[in-house]
C-alpha positions as a printed Julia matrix, in Angstrom:
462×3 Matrix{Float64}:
   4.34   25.17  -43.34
   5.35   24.17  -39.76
   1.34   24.16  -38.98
   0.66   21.83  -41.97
   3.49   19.69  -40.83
   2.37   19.3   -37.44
  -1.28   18.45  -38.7
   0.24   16.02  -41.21
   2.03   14.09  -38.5
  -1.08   14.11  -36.28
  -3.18   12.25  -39.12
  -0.85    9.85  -39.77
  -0.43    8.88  -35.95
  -3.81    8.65  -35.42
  -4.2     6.61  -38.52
  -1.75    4.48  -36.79
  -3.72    4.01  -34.18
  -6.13    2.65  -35.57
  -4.36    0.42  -37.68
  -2.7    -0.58  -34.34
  -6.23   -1.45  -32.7
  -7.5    -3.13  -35.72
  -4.36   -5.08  -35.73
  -4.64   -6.09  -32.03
  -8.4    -7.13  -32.77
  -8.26   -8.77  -36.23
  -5.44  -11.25  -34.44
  -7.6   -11.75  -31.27
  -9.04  -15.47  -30.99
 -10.26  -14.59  -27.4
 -14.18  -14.21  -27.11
 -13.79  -11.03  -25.5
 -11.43   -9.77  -28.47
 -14.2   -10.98  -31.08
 -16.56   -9.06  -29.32
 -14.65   -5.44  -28.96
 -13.89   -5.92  -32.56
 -17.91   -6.13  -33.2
 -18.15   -3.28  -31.14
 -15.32   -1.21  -33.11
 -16.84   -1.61  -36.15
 -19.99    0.32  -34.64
 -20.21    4.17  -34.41
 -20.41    5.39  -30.52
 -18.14    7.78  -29.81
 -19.32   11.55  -28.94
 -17.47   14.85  -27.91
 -16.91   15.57  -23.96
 -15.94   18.29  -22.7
 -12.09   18.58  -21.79
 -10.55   20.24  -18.43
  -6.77   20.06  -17.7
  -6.42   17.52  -14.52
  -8.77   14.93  -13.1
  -8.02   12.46  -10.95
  -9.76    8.91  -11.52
  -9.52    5.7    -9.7
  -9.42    2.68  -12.24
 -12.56    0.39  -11.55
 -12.31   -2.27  -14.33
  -8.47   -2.46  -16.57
  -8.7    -2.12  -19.67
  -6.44   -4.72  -20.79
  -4.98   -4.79  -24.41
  -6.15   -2.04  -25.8
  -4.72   -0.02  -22.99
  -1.22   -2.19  -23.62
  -1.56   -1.19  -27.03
  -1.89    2.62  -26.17
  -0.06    2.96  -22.95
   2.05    6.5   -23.53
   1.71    9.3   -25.43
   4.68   12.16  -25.43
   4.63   14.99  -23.14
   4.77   18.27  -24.45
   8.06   20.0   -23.06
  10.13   16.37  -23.24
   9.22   15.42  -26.84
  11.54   13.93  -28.97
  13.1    15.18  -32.62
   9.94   15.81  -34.44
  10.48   12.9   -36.76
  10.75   10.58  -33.96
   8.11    9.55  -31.43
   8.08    7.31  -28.37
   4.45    5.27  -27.35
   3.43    1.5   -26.4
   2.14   -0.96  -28.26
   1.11   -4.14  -26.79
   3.01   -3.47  -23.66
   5.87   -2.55  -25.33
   7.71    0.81  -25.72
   7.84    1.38  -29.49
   9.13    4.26  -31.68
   7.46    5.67  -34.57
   9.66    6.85  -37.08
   9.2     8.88  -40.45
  12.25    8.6   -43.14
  11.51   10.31  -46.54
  12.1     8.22  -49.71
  13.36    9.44  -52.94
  12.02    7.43  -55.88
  13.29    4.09  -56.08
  16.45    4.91  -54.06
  17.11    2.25  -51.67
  16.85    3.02  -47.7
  20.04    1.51  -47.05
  18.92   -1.1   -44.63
  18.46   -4.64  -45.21
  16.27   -7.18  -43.02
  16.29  -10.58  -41.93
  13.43  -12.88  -40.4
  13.36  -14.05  -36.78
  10.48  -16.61  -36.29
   7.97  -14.76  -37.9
   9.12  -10.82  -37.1
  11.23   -8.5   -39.56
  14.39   -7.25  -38.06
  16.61   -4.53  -39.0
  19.99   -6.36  -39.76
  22.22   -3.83  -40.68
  22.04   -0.37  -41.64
  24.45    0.88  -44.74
  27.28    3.53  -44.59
  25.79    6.76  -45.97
  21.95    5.31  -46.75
  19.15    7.67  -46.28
  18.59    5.28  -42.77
  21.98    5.51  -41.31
  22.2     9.28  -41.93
  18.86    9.62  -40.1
  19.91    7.77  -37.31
  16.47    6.64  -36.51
  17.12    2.86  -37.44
  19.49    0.72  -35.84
  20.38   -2.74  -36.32
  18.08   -5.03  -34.21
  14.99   -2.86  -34.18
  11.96   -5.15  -35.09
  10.1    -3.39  -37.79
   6.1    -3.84  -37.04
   4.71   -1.49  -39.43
   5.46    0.57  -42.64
   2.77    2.99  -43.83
   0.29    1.62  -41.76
   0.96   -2.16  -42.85
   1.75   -4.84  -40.75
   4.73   -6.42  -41.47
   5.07   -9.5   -39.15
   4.89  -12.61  -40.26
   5.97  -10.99  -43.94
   9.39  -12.64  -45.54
  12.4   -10.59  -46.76
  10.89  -10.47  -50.11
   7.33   -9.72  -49.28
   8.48   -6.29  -47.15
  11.29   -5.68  -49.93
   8.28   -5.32  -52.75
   7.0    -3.29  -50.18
   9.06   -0.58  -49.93
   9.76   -0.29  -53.82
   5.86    0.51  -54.08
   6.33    3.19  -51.22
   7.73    6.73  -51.84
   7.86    9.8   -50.25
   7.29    9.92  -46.35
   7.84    6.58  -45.07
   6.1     6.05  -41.4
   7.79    3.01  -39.73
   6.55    1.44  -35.33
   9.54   -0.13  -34.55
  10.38   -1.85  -31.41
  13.86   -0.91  -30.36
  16.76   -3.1   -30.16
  17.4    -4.74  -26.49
  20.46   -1.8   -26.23
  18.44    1.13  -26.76
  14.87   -0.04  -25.31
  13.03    1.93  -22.5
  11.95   -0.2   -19.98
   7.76   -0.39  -20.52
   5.31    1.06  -17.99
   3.36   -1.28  -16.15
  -0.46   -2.26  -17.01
  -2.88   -0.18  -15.19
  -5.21   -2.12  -13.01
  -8.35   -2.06  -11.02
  -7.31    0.45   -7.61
  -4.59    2.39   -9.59
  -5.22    6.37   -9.19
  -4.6     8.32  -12.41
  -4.38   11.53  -12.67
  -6.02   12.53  -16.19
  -4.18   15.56  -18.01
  -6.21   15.9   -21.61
  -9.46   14.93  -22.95
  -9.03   16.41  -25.95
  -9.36   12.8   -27.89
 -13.19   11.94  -26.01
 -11.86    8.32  -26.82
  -8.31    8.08  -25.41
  -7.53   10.58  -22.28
  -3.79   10.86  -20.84
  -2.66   10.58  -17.96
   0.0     9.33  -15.29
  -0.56    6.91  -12.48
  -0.07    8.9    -9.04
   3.44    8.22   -7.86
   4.63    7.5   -11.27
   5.04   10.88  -12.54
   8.71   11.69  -11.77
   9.8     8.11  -13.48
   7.51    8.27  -15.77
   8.52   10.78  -18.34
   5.01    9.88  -21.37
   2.03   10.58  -20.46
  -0.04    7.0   -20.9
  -3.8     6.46  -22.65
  -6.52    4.68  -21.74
  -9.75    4.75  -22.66
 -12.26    7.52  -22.4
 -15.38    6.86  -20.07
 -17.42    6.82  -23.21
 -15.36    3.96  -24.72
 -14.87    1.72  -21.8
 -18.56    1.67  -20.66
 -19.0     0.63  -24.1
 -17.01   -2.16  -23.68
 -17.49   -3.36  -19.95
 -21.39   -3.09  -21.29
 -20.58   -5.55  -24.02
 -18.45   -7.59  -21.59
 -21.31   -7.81  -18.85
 -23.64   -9.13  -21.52
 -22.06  -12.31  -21.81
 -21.72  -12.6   -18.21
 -25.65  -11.8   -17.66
 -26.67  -14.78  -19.95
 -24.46  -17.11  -16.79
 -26.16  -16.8   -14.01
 -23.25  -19.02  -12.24
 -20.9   -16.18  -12.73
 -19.61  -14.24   -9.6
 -20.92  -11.12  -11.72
 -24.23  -11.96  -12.13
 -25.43   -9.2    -9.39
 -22.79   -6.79  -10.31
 -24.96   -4.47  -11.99
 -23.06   -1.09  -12.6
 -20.71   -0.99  -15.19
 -17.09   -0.12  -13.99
 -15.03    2.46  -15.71
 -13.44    4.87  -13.81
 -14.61    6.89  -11.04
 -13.56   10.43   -9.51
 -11.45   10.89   -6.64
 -10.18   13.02   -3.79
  -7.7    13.56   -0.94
  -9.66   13.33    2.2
  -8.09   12.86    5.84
 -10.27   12.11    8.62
 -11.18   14.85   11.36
  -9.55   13.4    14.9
 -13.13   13.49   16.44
 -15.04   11.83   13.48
 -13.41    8.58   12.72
 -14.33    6.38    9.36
 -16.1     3.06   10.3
 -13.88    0.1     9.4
 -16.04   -2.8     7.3
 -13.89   -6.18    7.2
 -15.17   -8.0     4.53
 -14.03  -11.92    3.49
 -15.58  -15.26    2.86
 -15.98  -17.75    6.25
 -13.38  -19.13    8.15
 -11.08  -16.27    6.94
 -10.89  -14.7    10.15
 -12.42  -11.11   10.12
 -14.62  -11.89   13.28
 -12.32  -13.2    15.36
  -9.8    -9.72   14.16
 -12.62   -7.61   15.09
 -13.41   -9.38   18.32
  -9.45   -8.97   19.64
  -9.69   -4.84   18.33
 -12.48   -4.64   20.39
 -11.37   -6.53   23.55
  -7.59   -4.96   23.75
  -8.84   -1.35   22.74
 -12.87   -0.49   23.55
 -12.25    2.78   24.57
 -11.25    3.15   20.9
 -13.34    1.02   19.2
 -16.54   -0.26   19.29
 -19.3    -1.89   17.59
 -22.78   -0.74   16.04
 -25.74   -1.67   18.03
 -27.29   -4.2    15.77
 -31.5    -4.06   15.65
 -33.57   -7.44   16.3
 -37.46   -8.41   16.48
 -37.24  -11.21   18.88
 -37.77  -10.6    22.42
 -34.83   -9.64   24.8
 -33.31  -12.19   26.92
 -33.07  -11.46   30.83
 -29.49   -9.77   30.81
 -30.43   -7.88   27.78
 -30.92   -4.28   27.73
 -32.68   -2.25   24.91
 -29.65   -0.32   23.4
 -26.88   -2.12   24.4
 -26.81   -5.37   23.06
 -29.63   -4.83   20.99
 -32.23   -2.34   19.59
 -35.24   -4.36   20.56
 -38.27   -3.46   17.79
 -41.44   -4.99   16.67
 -41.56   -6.67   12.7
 -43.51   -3.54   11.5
 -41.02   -1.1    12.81
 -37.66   -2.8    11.5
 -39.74   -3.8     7.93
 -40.61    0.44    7.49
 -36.94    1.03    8.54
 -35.61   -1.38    5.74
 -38.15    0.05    3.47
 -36.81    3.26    4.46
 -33.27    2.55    3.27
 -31.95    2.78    7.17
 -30.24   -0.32    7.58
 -26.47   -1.4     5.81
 -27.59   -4.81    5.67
 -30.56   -7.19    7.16
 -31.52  -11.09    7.23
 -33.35  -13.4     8.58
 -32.04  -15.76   11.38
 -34.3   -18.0    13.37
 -37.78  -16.51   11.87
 -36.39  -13.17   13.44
 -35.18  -10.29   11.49
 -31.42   -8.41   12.61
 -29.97   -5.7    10.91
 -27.54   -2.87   11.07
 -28.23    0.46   10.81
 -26.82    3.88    9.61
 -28.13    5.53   12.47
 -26.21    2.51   14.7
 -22.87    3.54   13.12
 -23.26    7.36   13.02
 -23.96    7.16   17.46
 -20.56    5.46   17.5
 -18.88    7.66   15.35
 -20.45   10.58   17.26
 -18.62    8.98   20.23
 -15.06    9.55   18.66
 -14.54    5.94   18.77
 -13.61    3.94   15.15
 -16.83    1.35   14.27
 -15.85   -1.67   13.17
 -18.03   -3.62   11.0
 -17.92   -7.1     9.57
 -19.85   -7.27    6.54
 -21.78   -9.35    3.1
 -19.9    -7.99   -0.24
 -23.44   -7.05   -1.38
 -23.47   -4.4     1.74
 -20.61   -2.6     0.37
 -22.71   -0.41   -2.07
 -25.28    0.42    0.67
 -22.82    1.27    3.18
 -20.46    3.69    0.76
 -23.73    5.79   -0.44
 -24.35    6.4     2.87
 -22.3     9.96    4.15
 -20.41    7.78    6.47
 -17.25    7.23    4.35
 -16.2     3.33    5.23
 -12.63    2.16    4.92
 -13.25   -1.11    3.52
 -10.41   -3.87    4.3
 -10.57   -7.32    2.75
  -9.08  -10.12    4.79
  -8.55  -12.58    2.52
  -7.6   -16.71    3.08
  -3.78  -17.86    2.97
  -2.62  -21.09    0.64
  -4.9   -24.3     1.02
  -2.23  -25.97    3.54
  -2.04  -22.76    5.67
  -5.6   -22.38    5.88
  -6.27  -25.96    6.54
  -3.77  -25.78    9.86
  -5.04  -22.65   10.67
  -8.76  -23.99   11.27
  -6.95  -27.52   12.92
  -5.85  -24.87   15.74
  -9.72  -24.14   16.29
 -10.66  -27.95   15.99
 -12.08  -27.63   12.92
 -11.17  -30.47   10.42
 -12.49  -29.45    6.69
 -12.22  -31.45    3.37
 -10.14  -30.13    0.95
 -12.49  -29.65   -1.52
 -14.47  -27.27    1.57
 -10.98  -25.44    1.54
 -10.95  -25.18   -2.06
 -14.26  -23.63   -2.51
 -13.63  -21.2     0.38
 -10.36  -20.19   -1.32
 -12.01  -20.08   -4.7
 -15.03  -17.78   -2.75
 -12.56  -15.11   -1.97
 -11.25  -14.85   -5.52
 -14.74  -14.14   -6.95
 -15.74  -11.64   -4.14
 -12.41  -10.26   -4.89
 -13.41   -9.9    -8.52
 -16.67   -8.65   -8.02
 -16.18   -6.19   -5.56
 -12.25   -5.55   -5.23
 -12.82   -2.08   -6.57
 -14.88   -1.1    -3.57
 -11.95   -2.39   -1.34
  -9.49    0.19   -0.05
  -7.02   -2.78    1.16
  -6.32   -6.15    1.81
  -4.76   -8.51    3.86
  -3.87  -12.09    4.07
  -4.67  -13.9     7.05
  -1.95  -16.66    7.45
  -0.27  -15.94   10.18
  -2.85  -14.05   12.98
  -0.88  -11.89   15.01
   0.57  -10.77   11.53
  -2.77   -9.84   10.24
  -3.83   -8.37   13.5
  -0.8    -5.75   13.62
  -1.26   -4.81    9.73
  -4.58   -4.34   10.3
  -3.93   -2.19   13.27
  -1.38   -0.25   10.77
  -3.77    0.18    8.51
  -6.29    1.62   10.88
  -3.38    4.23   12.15
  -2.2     5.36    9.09
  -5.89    7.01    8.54
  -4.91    9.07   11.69
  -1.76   10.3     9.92
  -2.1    10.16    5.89
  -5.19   11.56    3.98
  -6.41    8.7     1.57
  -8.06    8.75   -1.65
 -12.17    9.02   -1.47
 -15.0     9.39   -3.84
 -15.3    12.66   -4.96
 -19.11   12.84   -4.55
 -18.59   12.11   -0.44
 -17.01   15.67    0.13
 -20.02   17.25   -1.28
């Protein structure tokens, strides 16, 4: 009996959920909602295997349908059994089963508020008041699987006379008895995955959160989400104006590990940020105040050495044929054309000055990132973003530079795309308005990799 029971109460909360989806979807006017729901309505889930803990770093958020399944109940802290705590649309709900006798009443009436249904009082000795699962206040959301907003006191009264037997009610709590709601995952978050048993939702808890918070939350299997960044990145491959556009690989999650640096083999530093936002001139002062513990890589160059030059030290001095085989050869991080000559940086550049056991330090194009972190040299990647229009505009007065507003704008607007195209490679970031700020929190930064381990791709400890 207690078997059938707990199998009972699974099918009906999964049938919730997917009423809950369908609900979020079906009331979705956004493009992107239209186009999940298109994608719902399509078979593509398959089974995955299922191990106890994982720990993934969140890529891309999934955004409401992870508000709409945020929590799931732990094991040894679940509530009565006819009583369950989880989020829906970002807020913490309960789901509630009362059992109805014929056409006895609950003992509960309603009233309307804007378009919800609200419990407004409970009656003395009613089936509802000696469950104690309904209080007055709660906004009813669902019975059996129906929707009930926007429904009138009549419409939800001839409800629940058709209804008997097990009644399944989501209810947000009353203000008094509400648990505060866990905040939406985003891109960078670390989450430690606990079950896979559903290949389409997984649990887990963000790192750090797990002593406050006491459900376990869902978001979406890998399956499910590459499903629906893939759908996503099809509208944004038919606009080639969108910061996207080259963003091949489809972000879902991706495994991680502890890792803290060996004292002798320090990770390169790449500074990464649009012009005029000051990660040259943060590298230049690291490498002026401390060069016996930093350094640059040697960058490689076809033109022809200058008198002072030697071959090695400011430059790796090769012929066109040479430095096209290297690229060819996957050797350098990036390469360009300046002045019909070719420069470029290499792996091999990097590796000599971390075979030194002094910290590179790199200043970089976003589109380098994905070059430089396949590579085994594990990069700490540090965006140095711009500060408010006014601030930057003051900033670049100080260097004699006077540029338009709409040149500020567009150089703001820059670092929000790059941010949004690559911020998931980025293992911090700072905010250059004020310099000797920026300059000590990146120096912070750069010691705190001396002293904490930090989070890595798995793959890079293989």
């Amino acid at each position: 009996m207690e078997g059938d029971k707990d199998e009972d109460e699974r099918m009906v909360t999964e049938k919730l959920k997917e009423r809950r989806v369908q609900y979020i979807l079906q009331s979705s006017h956004q493009e992107e909602g239209v186009e999940l729901r298109n994608l719902l309505t399509t078979p593509h889930f398959q089974h995955t295997h299922s191990f106890s803990s994982m720990c993934l770093c969140v890529l891309c958020p999934s955004q409401a349908l992870m508000q709409a399944h945020d929590s799931v109940a732990e094991q040894e802290l679940e509530p009565d059994p006819e009583e369950r705590m989880i989020q829906y649309l970002g807020e913490t709900v309960k789901l509630v089963r009362l059992e109805k006798a014929g056409d006895m009443p609950l003992g509960a009436t309603v009233r309307n508020e804007m378009d919800s249904v609200v419990v407004s009082r409970v009656v003395k000795g009613g089936t509802a008041e000696r469950s104690g699962l309904l209080a007055e206040g709660d906004e009813i959301l669902e019975i059996n699987g129906v929707p009930v907003r926007g429904k009138n006191v009549n419409e939800v009264h001839d409800l629940l006379m058709d209804m008997h037997g097990t009644l399944t009610f989501l209810l947000i709590p009353s203000s008094q008895n509400k648990t505060p709601s866990h905040r939406q995952t985003v891109k960078g978050d670390i989450l430690h995955i606990i079950s896979q048993d559903d290949p389409s939702w997984w649990q887990a808890y963000r790192d750090g959160d797990e002593d406050n918070q006491p459900l376990a939350g869902l978001v979406p299997g890998k399956s499910f989400q590459q499903q629906r960044e893939a759908m996503k990145k099809t509208i944004v491959d038919r606009n080639p104006d969108s910061p996207d556009y080259y963003a091949d690989e489809i972000l879902t999650y991706e495994e991680m590990a502890l890792y803290h640096q060996p004292a002798n083999r320090k990770r390169p530093i790449a500074l990464i940020g649009p012009p005029n936002s000051g990660q040259n001139e943060l590298r230049q002062r690291l490498l002026s105040i401390e060069p016996d513990r930093f350094a640059g890589a040697v960058p490689h160059t076809t033109r022809n050495p200058r008198i002072h030059e030697k071959n090695g030290r400011e430059y790796h001095f090769v012929n066109q044929l040479a430095f096209e085989a290297d690229v060819a050869a996957g050797k350098f991080i990036e390469s360009g054309e300046y002045e019909r000559n070719l420069y470029g940086t290499s792996s091999d550049s990097v590796r000599q000055v971390i075979n030194s056991g002094r910290i590179c330090l790199l200043c970089l194009h976003t589109k380098s990132l994905r070059v430089l972190r396949s590579s085994n040299l594990k990069p700490y990647v540090i965006f140095i973003a711009p500060p408010s229009q006014e601030r930057l505009r003051i900033l670049l007065a100080k260097d004699g530079k006077n540029p338009k507003p709409e040149e500020l704008k567009e150089l703001i607007e820059k670092a929000r795309e790059m941010e949004q195209a690559y911020g998931h490679l980025f293992d911090a970031a700072i905010v250059n308005g004020e310099p000797d700020t920026a300059f000590h929190e990146l120096l912070r930064l750069i010691d705190k990799l001396d002293t904490e381990p930090q989070w890595v791709p798995s793959s890079w400890l293989c």
